[in-house]
mmCIF file of C-alpha atoms and ligand atoms in Angstrom:
data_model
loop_
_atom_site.group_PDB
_atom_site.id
_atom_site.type_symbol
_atom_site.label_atom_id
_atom_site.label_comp_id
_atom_site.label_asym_id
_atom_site.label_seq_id
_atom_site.Cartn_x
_atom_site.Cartn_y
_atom_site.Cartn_z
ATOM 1 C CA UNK A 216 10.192 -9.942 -19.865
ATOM 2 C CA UNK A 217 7.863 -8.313 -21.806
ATOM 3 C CA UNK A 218 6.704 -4.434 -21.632
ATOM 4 C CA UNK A 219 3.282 -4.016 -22.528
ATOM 5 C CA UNK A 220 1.129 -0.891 -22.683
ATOM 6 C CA UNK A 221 -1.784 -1.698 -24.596
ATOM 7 C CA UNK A 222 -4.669 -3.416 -22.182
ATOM 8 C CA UNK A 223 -5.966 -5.958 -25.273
ATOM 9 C CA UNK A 224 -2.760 -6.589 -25.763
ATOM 10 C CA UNK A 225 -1.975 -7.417 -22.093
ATOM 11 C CA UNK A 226 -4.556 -9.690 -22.831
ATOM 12 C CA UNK A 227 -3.715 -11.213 -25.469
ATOM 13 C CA UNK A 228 -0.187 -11.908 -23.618
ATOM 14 C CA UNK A 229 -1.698 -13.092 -20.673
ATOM 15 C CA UNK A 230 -4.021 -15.788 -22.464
ATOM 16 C CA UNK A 231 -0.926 -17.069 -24.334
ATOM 17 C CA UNK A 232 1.179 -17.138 -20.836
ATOM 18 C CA UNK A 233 -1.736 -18.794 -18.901
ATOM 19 C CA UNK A 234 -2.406 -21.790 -21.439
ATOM 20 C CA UNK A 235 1.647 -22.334 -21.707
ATOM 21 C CA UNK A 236 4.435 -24.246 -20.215
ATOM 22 C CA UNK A 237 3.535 -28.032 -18.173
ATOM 23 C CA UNK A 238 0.510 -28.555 -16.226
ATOM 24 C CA UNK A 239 -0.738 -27.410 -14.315
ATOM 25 C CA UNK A 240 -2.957 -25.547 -16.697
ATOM 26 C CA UNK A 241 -4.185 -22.787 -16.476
ATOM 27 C CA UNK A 242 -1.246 -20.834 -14.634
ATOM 28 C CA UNK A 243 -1.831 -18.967 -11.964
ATOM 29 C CA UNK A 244 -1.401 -15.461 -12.190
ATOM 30 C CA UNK A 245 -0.207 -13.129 -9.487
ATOM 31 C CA UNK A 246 -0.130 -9.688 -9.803
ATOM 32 C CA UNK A 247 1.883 -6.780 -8.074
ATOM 33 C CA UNK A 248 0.528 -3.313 -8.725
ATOM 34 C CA UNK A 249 3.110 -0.251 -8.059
ATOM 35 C CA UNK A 250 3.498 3.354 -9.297
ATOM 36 C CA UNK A 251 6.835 2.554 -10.060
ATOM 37 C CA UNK A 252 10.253 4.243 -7.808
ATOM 38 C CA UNK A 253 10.812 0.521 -7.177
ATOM 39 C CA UNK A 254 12.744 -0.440 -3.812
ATOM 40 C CA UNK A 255 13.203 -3.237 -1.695
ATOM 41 C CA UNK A 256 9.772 -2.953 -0.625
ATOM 42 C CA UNK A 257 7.994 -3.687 -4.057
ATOM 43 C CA UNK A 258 11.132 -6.129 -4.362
ATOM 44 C CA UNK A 259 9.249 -8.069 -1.730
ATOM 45 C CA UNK A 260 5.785 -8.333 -3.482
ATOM 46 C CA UNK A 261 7.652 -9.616 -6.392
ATOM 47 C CA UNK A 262 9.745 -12.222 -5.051
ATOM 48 C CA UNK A 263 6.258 -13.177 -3.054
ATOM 49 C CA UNK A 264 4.221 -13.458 -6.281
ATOM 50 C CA UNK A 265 7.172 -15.213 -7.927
ATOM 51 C CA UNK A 266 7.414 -18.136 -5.049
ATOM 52 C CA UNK A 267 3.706 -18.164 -5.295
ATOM 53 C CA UNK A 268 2.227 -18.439 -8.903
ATOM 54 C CA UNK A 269 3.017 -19.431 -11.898
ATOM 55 C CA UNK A 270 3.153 -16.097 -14.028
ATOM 56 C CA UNK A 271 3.772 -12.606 -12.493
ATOM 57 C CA UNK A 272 2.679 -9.324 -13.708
ATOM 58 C CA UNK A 273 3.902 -5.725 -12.221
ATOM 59 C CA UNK A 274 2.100 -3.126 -13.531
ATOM 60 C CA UNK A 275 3.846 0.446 -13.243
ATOM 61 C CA UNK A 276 1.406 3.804 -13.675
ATOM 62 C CA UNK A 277 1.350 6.984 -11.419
ATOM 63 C CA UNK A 278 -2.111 6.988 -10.756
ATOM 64 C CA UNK A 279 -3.235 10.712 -11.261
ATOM 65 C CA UNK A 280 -7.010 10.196 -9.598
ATOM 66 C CA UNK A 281 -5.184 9.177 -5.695
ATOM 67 C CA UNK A 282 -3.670 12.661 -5.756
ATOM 68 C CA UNK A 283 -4.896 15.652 -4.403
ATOM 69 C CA UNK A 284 -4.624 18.866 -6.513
ATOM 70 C CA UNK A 285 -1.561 20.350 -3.811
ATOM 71 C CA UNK A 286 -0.092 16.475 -3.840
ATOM 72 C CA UNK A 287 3.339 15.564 -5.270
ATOM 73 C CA UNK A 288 1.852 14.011 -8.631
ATOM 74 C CA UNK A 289 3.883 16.044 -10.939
ATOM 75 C CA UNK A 290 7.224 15.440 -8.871
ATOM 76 C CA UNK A 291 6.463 11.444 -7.851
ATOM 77 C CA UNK A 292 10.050 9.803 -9.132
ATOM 78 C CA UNK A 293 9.554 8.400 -12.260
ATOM 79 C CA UNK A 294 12.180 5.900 -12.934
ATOM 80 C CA UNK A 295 10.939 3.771 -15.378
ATOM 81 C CA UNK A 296 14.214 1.839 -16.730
ATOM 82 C CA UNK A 297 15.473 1.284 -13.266
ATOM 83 C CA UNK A 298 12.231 -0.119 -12.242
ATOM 84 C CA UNK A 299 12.298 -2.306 -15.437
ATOM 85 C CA UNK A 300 15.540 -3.507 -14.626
ATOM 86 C CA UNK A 301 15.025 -5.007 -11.111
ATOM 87 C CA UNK A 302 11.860 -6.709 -12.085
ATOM 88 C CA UNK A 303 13.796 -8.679 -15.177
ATOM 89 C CA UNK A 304 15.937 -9.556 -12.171
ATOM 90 C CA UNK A 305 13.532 -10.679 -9.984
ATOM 91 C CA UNK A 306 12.075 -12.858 -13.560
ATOM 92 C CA UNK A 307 8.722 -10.977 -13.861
ATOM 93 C CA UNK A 308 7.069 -11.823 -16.807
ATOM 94 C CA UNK A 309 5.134 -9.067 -17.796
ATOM 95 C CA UNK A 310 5.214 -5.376 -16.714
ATOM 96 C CA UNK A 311 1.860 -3.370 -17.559
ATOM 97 C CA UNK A 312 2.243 0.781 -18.654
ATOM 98 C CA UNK A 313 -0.405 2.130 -19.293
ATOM 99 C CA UNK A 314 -0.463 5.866 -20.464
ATOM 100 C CA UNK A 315 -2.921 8.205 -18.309
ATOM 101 C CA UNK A 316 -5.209 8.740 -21.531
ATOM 102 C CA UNK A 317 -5.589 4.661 -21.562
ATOM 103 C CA UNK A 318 -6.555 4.784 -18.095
ATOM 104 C CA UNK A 319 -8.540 7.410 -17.682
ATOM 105 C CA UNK A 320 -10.290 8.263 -21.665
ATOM 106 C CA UNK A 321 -11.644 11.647 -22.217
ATOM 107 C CA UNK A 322 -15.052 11.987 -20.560
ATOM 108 C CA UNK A 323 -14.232 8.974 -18.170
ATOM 109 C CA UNK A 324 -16.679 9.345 -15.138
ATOM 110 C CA UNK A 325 -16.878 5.998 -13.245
ATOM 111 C CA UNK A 326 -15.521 5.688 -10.169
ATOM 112 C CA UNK A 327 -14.948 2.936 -7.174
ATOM 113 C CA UNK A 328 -15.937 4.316 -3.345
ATOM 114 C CA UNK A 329 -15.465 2.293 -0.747
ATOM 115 C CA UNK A 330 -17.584 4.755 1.511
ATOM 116 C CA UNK A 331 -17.108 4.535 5.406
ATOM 117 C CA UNK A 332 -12.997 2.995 5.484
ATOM 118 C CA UNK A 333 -12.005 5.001 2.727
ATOM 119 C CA UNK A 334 -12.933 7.976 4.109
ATOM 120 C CA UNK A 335 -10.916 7.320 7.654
ATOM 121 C CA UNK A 336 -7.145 7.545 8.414
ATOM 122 C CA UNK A 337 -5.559 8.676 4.918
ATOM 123 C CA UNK A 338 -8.833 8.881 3.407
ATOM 124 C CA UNK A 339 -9.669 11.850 5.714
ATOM 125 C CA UNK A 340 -6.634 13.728 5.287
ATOM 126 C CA UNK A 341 -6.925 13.116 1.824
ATOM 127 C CA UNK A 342 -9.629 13.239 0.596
ATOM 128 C CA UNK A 343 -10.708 11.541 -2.641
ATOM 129 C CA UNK A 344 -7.208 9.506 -2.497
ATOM 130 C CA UNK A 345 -8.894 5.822 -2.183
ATOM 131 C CA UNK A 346 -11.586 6.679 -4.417
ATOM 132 C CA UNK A 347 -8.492 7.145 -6.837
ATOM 133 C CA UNK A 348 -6.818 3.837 -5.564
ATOM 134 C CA UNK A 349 -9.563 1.730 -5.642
ATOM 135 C CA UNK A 350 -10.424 3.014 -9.254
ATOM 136 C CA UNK A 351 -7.104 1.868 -10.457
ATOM 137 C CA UNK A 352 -7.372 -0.860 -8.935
ATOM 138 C CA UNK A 353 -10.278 -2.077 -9.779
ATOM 139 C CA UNK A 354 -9.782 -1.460 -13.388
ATOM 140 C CA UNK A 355 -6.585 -2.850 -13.349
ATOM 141 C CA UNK A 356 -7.742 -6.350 -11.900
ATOM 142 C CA UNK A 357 -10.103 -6.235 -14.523
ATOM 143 C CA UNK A 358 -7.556 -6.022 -17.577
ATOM 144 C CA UNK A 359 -5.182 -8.394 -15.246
ATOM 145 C CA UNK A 360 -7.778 -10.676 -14.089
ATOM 146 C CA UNK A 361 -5.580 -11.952 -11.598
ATOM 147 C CA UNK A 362 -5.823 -14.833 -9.241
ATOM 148 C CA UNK A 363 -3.588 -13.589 -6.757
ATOM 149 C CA UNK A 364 -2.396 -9.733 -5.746
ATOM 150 C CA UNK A 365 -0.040 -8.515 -3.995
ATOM 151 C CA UNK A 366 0.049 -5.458 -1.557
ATOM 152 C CA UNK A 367 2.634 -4.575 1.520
ATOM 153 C CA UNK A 368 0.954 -4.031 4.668
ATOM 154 C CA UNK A 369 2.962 -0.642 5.115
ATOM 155 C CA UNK A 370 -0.177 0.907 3.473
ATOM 156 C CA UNK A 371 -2.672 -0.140 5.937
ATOM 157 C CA UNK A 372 -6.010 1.758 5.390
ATOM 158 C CA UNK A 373 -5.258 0.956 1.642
ATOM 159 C CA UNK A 374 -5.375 -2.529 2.500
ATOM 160 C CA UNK A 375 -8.604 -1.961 4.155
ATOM 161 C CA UNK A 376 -9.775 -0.356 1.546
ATOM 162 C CA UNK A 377 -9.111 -3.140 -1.085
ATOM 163 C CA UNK A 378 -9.963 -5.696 0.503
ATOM 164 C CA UNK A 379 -13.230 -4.621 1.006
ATOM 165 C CA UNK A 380 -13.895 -3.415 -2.577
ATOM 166 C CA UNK A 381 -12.653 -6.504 -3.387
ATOM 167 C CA UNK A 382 -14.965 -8.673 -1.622
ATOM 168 C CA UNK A 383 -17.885 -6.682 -2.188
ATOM 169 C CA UNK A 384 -17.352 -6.590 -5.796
ATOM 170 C CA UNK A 385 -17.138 -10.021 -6.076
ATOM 171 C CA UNK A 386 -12.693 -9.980 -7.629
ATOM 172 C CA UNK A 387 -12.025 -13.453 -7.710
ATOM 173 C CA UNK A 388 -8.538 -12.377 -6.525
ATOM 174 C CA UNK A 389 -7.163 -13.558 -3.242
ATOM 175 C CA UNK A 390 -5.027 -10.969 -1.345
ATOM 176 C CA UNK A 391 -1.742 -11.081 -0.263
ATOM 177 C CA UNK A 392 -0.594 -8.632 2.625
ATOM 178 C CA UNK A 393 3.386 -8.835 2.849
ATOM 179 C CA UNK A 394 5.519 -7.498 5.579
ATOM 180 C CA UNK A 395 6.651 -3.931 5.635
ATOM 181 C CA UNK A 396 10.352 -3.844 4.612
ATOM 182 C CA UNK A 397 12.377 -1.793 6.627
ATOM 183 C CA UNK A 398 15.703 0.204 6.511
ATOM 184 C CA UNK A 399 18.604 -1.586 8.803
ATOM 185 C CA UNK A 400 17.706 1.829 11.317
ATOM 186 C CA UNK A 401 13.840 1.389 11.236
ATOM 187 C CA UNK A 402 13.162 3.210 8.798
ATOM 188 C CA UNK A 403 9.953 1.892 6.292
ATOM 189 C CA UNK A 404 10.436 1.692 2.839
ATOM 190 C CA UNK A 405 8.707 4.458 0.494
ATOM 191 C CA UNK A 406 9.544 5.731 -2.827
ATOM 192 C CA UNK A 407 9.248 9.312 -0.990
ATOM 193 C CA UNK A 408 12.000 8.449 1.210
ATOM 194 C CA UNK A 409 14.283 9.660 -1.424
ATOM 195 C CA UNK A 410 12.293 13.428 -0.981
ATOM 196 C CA UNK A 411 14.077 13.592 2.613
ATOM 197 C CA UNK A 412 17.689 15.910 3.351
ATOM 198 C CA UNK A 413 19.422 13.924 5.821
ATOM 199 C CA UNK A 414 18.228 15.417 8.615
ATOM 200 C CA UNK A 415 14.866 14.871 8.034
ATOM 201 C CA UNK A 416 15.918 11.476 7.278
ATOM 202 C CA UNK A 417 17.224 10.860 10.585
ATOM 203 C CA UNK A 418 13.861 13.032 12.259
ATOM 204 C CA UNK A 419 11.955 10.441 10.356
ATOM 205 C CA UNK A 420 13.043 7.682 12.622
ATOM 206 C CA UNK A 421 10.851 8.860 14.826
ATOM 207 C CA UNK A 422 8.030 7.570 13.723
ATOM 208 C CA UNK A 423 8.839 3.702 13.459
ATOM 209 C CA UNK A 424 10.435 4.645 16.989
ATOM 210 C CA UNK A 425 6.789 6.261 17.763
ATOM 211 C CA UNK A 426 5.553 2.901 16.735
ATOM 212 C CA UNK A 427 8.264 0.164 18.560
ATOM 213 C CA UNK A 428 7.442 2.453 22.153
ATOM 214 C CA UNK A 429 3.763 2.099 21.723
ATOM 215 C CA UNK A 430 4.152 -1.642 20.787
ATOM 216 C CA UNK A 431 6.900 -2.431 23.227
ATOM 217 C CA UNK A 432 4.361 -1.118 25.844
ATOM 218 C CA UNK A 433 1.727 -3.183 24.849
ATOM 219 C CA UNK A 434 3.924 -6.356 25.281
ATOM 220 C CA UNK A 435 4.535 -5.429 28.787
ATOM 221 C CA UNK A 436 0.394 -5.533 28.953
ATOM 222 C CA UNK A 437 -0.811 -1.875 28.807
ATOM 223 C CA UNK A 438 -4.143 -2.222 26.642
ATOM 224 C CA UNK A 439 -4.902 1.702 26.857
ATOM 225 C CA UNK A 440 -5.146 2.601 23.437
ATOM 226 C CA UNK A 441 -5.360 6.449 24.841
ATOM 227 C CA UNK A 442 -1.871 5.128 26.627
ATOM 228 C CA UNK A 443 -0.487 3.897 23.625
ATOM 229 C CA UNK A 444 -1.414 7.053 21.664
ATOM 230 C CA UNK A 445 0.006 9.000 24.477
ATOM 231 C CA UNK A 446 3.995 7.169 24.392
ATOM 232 C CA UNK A 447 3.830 7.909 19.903
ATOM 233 C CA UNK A 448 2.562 11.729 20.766
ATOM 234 C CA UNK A 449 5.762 11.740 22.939
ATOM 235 C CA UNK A 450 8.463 10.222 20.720
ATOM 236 C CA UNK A 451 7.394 12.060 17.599
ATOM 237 C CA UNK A 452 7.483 15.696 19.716
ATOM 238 C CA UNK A 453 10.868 15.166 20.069
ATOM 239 C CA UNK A 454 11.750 16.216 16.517
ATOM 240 C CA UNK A 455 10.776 20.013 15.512
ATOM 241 C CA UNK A 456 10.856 18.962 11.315
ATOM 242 C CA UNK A 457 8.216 16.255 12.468
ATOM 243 C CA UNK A 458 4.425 17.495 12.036
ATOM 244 C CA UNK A 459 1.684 14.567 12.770
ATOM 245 C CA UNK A 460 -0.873 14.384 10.752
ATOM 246 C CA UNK A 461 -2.474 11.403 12.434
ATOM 247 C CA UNK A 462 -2.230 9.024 14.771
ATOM 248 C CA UNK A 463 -4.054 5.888 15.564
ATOM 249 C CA UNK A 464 -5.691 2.764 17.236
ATOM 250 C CA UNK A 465 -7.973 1.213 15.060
ATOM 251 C CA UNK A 466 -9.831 -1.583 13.877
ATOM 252 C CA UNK A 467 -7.021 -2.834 11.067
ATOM 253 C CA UNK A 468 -10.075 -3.842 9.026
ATOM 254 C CA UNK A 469 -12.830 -1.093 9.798
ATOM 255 C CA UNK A 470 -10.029 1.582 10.614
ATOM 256 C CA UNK A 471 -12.669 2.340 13.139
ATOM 257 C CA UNK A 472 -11.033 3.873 16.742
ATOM 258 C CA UNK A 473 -10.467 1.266 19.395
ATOM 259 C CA UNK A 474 -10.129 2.168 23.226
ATOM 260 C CA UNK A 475 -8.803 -0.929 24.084
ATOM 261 C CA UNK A 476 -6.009 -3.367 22.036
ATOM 262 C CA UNK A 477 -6.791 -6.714 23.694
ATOM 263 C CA UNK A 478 -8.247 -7.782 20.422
ATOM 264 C CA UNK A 479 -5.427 -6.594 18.443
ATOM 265 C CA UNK A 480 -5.301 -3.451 16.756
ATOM 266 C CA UNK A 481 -3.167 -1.604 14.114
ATOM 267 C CA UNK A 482 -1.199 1.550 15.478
ATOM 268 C CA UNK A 483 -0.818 4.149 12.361
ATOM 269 C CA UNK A 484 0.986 6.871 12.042
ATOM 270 C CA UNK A 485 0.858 9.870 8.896
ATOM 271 C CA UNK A 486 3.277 12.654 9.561
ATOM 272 C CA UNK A 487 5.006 15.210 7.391
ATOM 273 C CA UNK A 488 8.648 15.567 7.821
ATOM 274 C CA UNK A 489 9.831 18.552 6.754
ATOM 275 C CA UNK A 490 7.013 18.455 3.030
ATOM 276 C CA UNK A 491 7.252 14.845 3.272
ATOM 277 C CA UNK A 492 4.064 12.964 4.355
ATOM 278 C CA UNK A 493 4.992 9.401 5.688
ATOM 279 C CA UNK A 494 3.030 6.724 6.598
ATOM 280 C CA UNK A 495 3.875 4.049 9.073
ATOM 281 C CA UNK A 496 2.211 1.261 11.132
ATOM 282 C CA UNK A 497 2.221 -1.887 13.182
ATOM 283 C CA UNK A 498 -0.358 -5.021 13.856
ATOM 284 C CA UNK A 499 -0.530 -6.087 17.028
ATOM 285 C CA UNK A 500 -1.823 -9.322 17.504
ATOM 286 C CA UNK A 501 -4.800 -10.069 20.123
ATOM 287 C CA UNK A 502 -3.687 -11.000 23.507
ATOM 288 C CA UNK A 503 -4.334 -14.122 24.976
ATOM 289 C CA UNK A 504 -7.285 -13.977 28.189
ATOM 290 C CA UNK A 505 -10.627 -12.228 27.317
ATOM 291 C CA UNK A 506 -9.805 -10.302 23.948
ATOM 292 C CA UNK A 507 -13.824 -9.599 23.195
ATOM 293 C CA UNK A 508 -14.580 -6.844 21.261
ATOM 294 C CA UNK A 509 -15.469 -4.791 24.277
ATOM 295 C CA UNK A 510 -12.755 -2.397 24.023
ATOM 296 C CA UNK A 511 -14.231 -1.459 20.397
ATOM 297 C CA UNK A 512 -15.540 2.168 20.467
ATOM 298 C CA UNK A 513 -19.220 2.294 18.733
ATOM 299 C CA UNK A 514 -19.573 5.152 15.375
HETATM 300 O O1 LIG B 787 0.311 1.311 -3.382
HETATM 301 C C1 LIG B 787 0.482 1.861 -4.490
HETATM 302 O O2 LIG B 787 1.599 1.977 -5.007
HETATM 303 C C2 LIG B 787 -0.734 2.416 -5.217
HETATM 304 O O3 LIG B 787 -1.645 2.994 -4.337
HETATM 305 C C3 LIG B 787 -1.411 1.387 -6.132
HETATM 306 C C4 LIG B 787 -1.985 0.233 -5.322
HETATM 307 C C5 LIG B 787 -0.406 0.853 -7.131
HETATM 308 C C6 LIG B 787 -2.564 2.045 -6.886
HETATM 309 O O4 LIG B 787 -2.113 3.084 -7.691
#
């Protein structure tokens, strides 16, 4: 596996791995972007883009721009070797780190807004945070150029997000949207998990409770969303270390507030347990009879 920090270089590597090996030629490339504090989750992504294509690149870089100035930038778990270590395992064949100065040069000033879904769910309680992610990301698809990525549908308004930049700026790059990967108790995978005592750990299984409730009743037919948003508010009040930062019913593609589900509809969570913030969701699928679009509120 190679370690590469220098873009041309990247390059340069990528040209060589592209025009290798038996036909056919060129090899695909799929590409998993992480800040690093690898765990099962980004393990995933990997072993998806591995299965997939031909040639796999992980790129590892704490993103400064898609944190706020009172965010956990300076404290995000850097782990660099570890992460190293489980994508040799998983046969990556390049990992990508960058430096922030490489990134981001002195003066740099362009930036990627996707206006209207990045400014809804975590986009509104943080601001500026997908104008940061879909900088990176854009920037990094163009040094990668690859021809599949790989995100996990745990961040769902980021997937919004990027999909839509990605389409409307014309990335040949087809998306990939894998699974959330859970804990055996519920529990979704983050890299600021490991912020959490272990009481907070075990308040923090309220929120893919929150989540199972609100879906559970939607199997049985209720296609409320104020219903649904009702039996999450419920759970999560339970635990006094658990503040909600949002909750909702939404469009999974505009993140735009639905009234009704029968079309299908992403339930989202944010909450901060304890200084945590979490993030947590579920799709549910549309249900069979008339699932129009009436139940979609106007903006
Ligand atoms: O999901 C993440 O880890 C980050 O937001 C990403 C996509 C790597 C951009 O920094």
């Amino acid at each position: 596996m190679q370690i590469i920090s220098d873009p041309l270089e990247l390059r340069a590597a990528l040209r060589m791995l592209r025009a290798s090996g038996g036909p056919p030629l060129p090899r695909s490339v799929g590409f998993v972007p992480t800040m690093g504090a690898l765990h099962a989750g980004h393990r995933s992504l990997v072993q998806a883009a591995r299965q997939r294509c031909d040639v796999v690149v992980a790129s590892i870089f704490v993103n400064p721009t898609q944190f706020g100035p009172n965010e956990d930038f300076s404290r995000y778990p850097r782990t660099l070797e570890q992460d190293c270590q489980m994508l040799e395992d998983e046969r990556v064949d390049v990992v990508f780190t960058p430096a922030a100065e490489v990134m981001y040069p002195p003066g740099a000033s362009t930036f990627v807004d996707v206006e209207g879904v990045g400014e809804r769910l975590d986009g509104a309680s943080r601001p500026g945070h997908f104008r940061g992610v879909a900088t990176v990301v854009a920037k990094l698809f163009h040094i990668v150029q690859p021809d599949f990525a790989f995100f996990g549908q745990k961040d769902a308004a980021q997937v919004a997000v990027l999909r839509k930049m990605a389409r409307e700026l014309d990335f040949p790059v087809d998306m990939v949207i894998c699974s959330t990967v859970r804990e055996p108790d519920g529990l979704a995978m983050s890299s600021r998990n490991r912020y959490l005592s272990a009481e907070e750990r075990r308040q923090a299984l309220s929120l893919s409770r929150a989540l199972l409730a609100a879906q559970t009743q939607a199997d049985h037919g209720e296609q409320s969303a104020s219903a649904l948003l009702e039996t999450m508010r419920a759970t999560l009040q339970d635990e006094p270390a658990v503040r909600v930062d949002y909750l909702a019913v939404v469009d999974p593609d505009t993140l735009l507030p639905l009234e009704n589900v029968a079309a299908g509809a992403l339930l989202a969570v944010a909450a901060y347990v304890g200084s945590t913030r979490l993030i947590d969701n579920v799709l549910l699928p549309p249900r069979g009879g008339n699932a129009g679009v009436s139940g979609k509120k106007k903006s």
